[in-house]
Short mmCIF file of C-alpha atoms in Angstrom, two decimals:
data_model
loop_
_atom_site.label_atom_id
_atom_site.label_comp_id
_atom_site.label_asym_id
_atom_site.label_seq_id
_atom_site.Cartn_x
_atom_site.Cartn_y
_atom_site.Cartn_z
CA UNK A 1 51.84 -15.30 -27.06
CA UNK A 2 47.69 -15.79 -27.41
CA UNK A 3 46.58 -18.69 -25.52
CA UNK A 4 44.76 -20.48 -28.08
CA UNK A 5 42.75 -23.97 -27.28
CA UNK A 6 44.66 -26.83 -29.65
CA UNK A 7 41.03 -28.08 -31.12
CA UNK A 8 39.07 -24.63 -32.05
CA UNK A 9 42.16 -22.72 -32.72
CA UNK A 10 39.71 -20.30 -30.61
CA UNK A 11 41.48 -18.13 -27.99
CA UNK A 12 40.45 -18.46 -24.66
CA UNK A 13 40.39 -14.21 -24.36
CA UNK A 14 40.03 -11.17 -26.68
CA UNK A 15 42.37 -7.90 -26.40
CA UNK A 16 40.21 -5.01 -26.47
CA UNK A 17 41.08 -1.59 -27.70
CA UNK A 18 40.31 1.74 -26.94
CA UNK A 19 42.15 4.37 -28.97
CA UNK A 20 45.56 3.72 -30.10
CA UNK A 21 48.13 5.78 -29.02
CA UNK A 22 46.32 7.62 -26.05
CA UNK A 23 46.35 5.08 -23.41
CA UNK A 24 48.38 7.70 -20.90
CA UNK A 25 45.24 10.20 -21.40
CA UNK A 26 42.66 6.96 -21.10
CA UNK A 27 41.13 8.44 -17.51
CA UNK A 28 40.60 11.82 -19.61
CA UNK A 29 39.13 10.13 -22.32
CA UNK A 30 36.66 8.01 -19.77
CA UNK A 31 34.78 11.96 -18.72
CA UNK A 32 33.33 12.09 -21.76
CA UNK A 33 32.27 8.11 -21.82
CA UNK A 34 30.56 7.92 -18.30
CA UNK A 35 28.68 11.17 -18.93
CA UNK A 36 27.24 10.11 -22.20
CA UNK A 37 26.18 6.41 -20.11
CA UNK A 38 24.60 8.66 -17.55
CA UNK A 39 22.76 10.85 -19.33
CA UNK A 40 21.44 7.70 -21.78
CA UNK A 41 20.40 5.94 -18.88
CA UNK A 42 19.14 8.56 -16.72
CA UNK A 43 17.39 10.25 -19.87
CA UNK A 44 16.07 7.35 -20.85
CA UNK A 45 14.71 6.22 -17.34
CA UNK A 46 12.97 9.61 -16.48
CA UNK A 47 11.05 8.97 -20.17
CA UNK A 48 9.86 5.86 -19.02
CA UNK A 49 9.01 6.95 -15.38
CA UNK A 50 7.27 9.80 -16.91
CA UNK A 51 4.92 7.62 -19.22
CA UNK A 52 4.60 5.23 -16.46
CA UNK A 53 3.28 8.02 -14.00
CA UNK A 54 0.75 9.85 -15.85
CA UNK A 55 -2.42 8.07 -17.02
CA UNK A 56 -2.68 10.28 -19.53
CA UNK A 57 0.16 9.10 -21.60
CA UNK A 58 -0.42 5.43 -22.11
CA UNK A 59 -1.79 5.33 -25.46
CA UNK A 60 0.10 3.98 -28.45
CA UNK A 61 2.55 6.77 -29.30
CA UNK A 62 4.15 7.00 -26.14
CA UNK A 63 4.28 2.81 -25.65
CA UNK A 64 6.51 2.87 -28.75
CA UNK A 65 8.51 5.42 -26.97
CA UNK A 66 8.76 3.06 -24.07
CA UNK A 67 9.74 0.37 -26.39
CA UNK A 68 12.79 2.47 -27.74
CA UNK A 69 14.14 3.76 -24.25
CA UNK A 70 13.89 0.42 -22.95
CA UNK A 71 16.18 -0.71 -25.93
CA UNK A 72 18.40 2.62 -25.89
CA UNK A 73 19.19 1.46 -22.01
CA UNK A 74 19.59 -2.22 -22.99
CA UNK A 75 22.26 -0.70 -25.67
CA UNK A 76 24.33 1.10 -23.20
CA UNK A 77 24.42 -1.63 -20.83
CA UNK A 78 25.87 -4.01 -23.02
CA UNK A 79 29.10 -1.58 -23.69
CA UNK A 80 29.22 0.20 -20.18
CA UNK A 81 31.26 -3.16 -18.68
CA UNK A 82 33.76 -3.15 -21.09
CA UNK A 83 34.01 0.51 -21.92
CA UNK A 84 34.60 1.67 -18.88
CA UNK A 85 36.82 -1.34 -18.05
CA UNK A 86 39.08 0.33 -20.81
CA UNK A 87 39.21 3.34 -20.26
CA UNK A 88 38.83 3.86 -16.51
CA UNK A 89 41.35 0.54 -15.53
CA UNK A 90 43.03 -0.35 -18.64
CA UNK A 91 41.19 -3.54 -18.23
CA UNK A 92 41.18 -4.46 -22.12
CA UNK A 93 40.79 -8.80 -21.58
CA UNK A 94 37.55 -10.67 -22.39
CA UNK A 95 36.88 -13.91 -22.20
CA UNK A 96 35.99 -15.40 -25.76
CA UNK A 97 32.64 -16.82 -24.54
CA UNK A 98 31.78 -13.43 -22.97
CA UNK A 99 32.65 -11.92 -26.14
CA UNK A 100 30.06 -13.80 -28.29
CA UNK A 101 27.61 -12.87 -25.53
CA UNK A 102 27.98 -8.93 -25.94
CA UNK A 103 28.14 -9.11 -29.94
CA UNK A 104 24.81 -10.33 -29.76
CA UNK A 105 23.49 -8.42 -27.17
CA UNK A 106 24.59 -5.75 -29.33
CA UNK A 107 23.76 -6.31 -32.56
CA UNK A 108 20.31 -7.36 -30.97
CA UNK A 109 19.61 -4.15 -29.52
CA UNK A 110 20.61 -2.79 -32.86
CA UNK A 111 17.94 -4.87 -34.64
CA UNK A 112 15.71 -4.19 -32.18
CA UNK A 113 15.81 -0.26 -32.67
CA UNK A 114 15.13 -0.42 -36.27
CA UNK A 115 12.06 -2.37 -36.12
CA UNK A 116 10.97 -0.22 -33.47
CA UNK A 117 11.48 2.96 -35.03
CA UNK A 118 9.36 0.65 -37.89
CA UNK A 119 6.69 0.31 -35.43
CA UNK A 120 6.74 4.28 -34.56
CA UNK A 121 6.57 4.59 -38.09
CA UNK A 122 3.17 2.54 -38.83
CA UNK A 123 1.70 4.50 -35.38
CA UNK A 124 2.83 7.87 -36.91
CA UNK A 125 1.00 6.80 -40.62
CA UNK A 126 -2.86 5.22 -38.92
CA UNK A 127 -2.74 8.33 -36.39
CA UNK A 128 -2.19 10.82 -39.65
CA UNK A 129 -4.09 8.75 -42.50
CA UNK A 130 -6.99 6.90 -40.18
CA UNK A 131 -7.24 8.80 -37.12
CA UNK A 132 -10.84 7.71 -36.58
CA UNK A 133 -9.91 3.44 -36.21
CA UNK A 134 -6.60 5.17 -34.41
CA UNK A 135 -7.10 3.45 -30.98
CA UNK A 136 -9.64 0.32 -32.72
CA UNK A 137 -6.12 -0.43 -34.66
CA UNK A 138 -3.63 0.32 -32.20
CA UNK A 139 -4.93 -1.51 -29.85
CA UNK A 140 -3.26 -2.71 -26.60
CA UNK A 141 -2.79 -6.36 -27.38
CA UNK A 142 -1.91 -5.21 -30.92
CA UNK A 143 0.96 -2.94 -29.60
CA UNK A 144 2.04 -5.80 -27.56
CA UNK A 145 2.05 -8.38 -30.27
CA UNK A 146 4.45 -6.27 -32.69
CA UNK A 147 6.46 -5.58 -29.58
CA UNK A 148 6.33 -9.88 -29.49
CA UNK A 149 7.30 -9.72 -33.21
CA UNK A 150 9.97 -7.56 -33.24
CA UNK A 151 12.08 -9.03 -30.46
CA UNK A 152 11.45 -12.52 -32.32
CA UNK A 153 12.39 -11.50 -35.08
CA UNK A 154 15.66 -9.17 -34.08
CA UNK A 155 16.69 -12.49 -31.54
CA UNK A 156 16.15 -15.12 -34.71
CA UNK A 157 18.53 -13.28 -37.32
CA UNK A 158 21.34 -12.33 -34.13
CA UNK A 159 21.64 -15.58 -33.03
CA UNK A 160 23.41 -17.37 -35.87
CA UNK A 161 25.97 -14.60 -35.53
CA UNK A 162 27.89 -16.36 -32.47
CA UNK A 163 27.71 -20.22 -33.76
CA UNK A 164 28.99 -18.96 -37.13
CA UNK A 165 32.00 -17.03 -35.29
CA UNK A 166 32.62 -19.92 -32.96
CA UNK A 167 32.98 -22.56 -36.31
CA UNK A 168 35.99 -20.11 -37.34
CA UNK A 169 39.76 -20.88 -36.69
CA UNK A 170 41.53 -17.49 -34.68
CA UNK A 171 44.90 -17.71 -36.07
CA UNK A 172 45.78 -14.40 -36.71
CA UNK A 173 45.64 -12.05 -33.74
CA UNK A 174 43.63 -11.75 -30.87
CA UNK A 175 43.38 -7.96 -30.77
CA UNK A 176 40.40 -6.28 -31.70
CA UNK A 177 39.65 -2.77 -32.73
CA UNK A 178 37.01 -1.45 -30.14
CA UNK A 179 36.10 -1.43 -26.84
CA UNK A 180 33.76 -3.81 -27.14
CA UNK A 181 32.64 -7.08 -29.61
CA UNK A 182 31.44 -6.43 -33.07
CA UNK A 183 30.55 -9.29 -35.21
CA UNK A 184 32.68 -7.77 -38.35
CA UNK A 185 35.63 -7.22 -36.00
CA UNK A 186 35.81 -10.71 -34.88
CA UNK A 187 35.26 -12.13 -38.23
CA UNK A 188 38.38 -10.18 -39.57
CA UNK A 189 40.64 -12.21 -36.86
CA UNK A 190 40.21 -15.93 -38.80
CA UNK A 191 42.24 -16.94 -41.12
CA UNK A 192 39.76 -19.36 -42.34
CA UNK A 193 37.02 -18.45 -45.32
CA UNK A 194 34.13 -16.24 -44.08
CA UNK A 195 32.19 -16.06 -46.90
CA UNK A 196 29.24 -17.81 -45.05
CA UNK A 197 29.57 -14.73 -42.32
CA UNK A 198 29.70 -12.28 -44.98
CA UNK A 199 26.90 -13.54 -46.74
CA UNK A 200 24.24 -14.11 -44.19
CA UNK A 201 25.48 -10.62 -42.16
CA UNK A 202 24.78 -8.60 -45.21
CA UNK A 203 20.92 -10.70 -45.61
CA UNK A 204 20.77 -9.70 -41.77
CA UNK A 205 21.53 -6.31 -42.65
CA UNK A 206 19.35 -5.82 -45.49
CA UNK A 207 16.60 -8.32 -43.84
CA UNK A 208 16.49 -5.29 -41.11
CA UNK A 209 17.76 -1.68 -41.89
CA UNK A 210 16.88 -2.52 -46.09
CA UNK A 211 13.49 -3.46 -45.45
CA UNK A 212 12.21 -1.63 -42.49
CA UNK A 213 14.28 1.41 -43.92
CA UNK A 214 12.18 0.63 -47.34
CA UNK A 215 8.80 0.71 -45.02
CA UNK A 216 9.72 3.51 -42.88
CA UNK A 217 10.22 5.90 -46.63
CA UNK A 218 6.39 4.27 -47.90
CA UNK A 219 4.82 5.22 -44.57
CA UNK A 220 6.41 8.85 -44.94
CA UNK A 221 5.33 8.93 -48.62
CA UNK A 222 1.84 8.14 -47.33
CA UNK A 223 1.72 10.32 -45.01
CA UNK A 224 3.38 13.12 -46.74
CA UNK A 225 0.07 12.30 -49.78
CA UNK A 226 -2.12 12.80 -46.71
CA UNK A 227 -0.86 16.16 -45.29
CA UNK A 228 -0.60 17.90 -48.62
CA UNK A 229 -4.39 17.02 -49.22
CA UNK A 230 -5.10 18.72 -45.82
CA UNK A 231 -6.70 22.10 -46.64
CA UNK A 232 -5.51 24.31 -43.68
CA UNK A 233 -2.20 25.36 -43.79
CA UNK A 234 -1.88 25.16 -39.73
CA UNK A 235 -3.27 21.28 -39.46
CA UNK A 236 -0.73 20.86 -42.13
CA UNK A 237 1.84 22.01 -39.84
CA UNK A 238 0.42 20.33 -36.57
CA UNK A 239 0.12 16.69 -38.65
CA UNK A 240 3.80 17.33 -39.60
CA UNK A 241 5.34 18.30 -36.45
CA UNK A 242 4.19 15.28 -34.67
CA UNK A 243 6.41 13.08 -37.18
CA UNK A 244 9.75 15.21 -36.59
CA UNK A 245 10.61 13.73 -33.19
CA UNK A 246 10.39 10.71 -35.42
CA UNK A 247 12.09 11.18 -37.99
CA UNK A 248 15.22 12.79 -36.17
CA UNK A 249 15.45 9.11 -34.08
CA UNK A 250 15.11 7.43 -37.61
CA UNK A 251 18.10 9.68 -38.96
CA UNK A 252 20.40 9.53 -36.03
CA UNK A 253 19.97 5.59 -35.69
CA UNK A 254 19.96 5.15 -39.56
CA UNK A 255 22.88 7.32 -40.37
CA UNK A 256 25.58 6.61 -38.60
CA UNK A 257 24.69 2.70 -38.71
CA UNK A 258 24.65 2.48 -42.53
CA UNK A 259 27.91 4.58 -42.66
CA UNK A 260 29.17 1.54 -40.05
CA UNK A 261 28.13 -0.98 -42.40
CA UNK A 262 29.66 0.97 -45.53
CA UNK A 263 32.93 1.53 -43.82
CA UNK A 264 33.54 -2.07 -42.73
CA UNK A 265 32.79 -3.65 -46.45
CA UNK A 266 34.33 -0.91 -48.31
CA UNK A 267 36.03 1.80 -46.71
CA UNK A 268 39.10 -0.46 -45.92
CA UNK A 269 41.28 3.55 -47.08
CA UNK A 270 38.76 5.70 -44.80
CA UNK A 271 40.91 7.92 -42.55
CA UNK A 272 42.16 5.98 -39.50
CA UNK A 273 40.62 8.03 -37.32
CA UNK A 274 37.01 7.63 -38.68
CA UNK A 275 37.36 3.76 -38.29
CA UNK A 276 38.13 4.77 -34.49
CA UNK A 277 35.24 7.28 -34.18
CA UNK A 278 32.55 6.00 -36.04
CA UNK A 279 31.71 2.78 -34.25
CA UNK A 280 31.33 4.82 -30.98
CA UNK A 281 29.02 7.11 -33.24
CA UNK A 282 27.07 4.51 -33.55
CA UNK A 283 26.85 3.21 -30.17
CA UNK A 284 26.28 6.02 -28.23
CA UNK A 285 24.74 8.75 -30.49
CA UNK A 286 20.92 7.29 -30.30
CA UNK A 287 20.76 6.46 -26.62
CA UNK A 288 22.27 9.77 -25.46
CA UNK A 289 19.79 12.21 -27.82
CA UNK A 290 16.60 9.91 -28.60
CA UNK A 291 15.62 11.50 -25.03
CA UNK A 292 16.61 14.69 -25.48
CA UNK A 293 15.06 15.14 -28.96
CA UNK A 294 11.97 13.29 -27.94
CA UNK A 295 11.91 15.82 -24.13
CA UNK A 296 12.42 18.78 -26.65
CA UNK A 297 9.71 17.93 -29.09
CA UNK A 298 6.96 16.46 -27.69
CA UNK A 299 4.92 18.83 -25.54
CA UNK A 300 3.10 16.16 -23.07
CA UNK A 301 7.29 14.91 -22.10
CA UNK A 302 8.55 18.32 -22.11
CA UNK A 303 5.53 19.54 -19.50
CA UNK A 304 6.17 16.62 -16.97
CA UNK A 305 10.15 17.86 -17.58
CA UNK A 306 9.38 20.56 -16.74
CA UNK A 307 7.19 20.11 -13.44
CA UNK A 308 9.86 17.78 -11.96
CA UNK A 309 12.80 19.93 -11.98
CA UNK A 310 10.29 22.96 -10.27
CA UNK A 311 9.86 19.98 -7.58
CA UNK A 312 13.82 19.20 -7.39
#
């Protein structure tokens, strides 16, 4: 029987689930987990400890990259607890207050990627289109200021998502479908009318992925003007190849997200075990390769790699 609190109709815990079915194989199925956590965290770590360490790297480009480890490790930290609670201990309780705290930890981080990747973006477009003002509009404070904006902005449209929860009757179940607290999952358990938390989740979604998605396609369209109108055919190629690091982060955040977002709205007849998969897709898929593709791609990174494991 859920313990429910007589005035909220709120439950006083959440059931978390991992996959259905497969809890006898759960300490198989946390391998996989705690090496995609380590090599997030440690990826992301040695990409900031490399920036950090040579001189050479702190201009603009590489702050952004800062930026987006820093969030990529935020990301796994919020899921780690409860993940690994899961799957390694069959430890699937969470208190409802703790809940609200990791959906919008989250969902934060999630925000926060997008108008990062924004950000790398704009820095990708003034290095390619104005490299002369490059540094005069890049500027330190500058970079800092729409580092300023972005977590303003990302923390103002999360943090109706928990009061707007919280007004909401749980009368149903208190089961949910992941590992971890999703603001769609919890809104499924009321049995009240969530039209308010449909409405403003979908202006939070478009306010973030529609629009910086919208100004992350003009910047490329811009830039793409710019690079055909290059003469030589080799400084075409060099121009382009310092946007693909870019653009594979943009596709690997952007993808599986909007497929998230699809899938929750309207894919109620989507195979059972996308539903399972696909939220973990979208968890775990940008901090674990941003490094990787970003170590594999950009020379400076891959050099400093490279020096550190002849020193180990």
């Amino acid at each position: 029987m859920t313990d429910f609190n007589s005035t909220s109709f709120q439950p006083r815990t959440f059931q978390l689930t991992g996959i259905p079915g497969q809890e006898a194989v759960y300490h198989w199925i946390a391998v996989p987990f705690l090496v995609l956590y380590l090599t997030a965290i440690v990826g992301n770590s040695l990409v900031l400890c490399i920036v950090w360490a040579d001189r050479r790297l702190h201009q603009p480009m590489y702050w952004f990259l800062c930026m987006l480890s820093v969030n990529d490790i935020g990301m796994s930290l919020s899921t780690l607890p409860t993940v690994l609670g899961t799957f390694c201990f069959h430890f699937t309780a969470i208190a409802f207050d703790s809940c609200l705290a990791q959906m919008f930890f989250i969902h934060f981080f999630s925000f926060m990627e997008s108008g990062i990747l924004l950000a790398m973006s704009f820095d990708r477009f003034v290095a390619i289109c104005n490299p002369l003002r490059y540094a005069a509009i890049l500027s330190n404070p500058r970079i800092l200021r729409m580092g300023l904006a972005i977590v303003v902005k990302s923390s103002s449209l999360v943090l109706p998502f928990p009061f707007l929860i919280k007004r909401l009757p749980v009368c149903k179940s208190n089961v949910l479908s992941y590992a971890y607290c999703l603001h769609p999952d919890m809104m499924r358990l009321a049995c009240a009318d969530t039209t308010v938390n449909n409405i403003y989740g979908l202006l939070a979604i478009l306010i973030t992925y529609g629009l910086d998605s919208l100004f992350i396609i003009l910047s490329y369209i811009k830039i793409m003007k710019t690079v055909l109108n290059i003469a030589s055919h080799e400084q075409r190629l060099t121009a382009l190849n310092t946007c693909i690091s870019h653009i594979c982060a943009v596709l690997l955040f952007y993808v599986p997200t909007v497929a998230l977002s699809l899938m929750h709205r309207f894919g109620k007849n989507a195979p059972r075990l996308l539903h399972i998969l696909m939220p973990y897709v979208y968890l775990f898929v940008p901090p674990v390769l941003n490094p990787i593709v970003y170590s594999v791609k950009v020379k400076e990174i891959r050099k400093r790699l490279f020096k550190c494991s002849l020193w180990i």
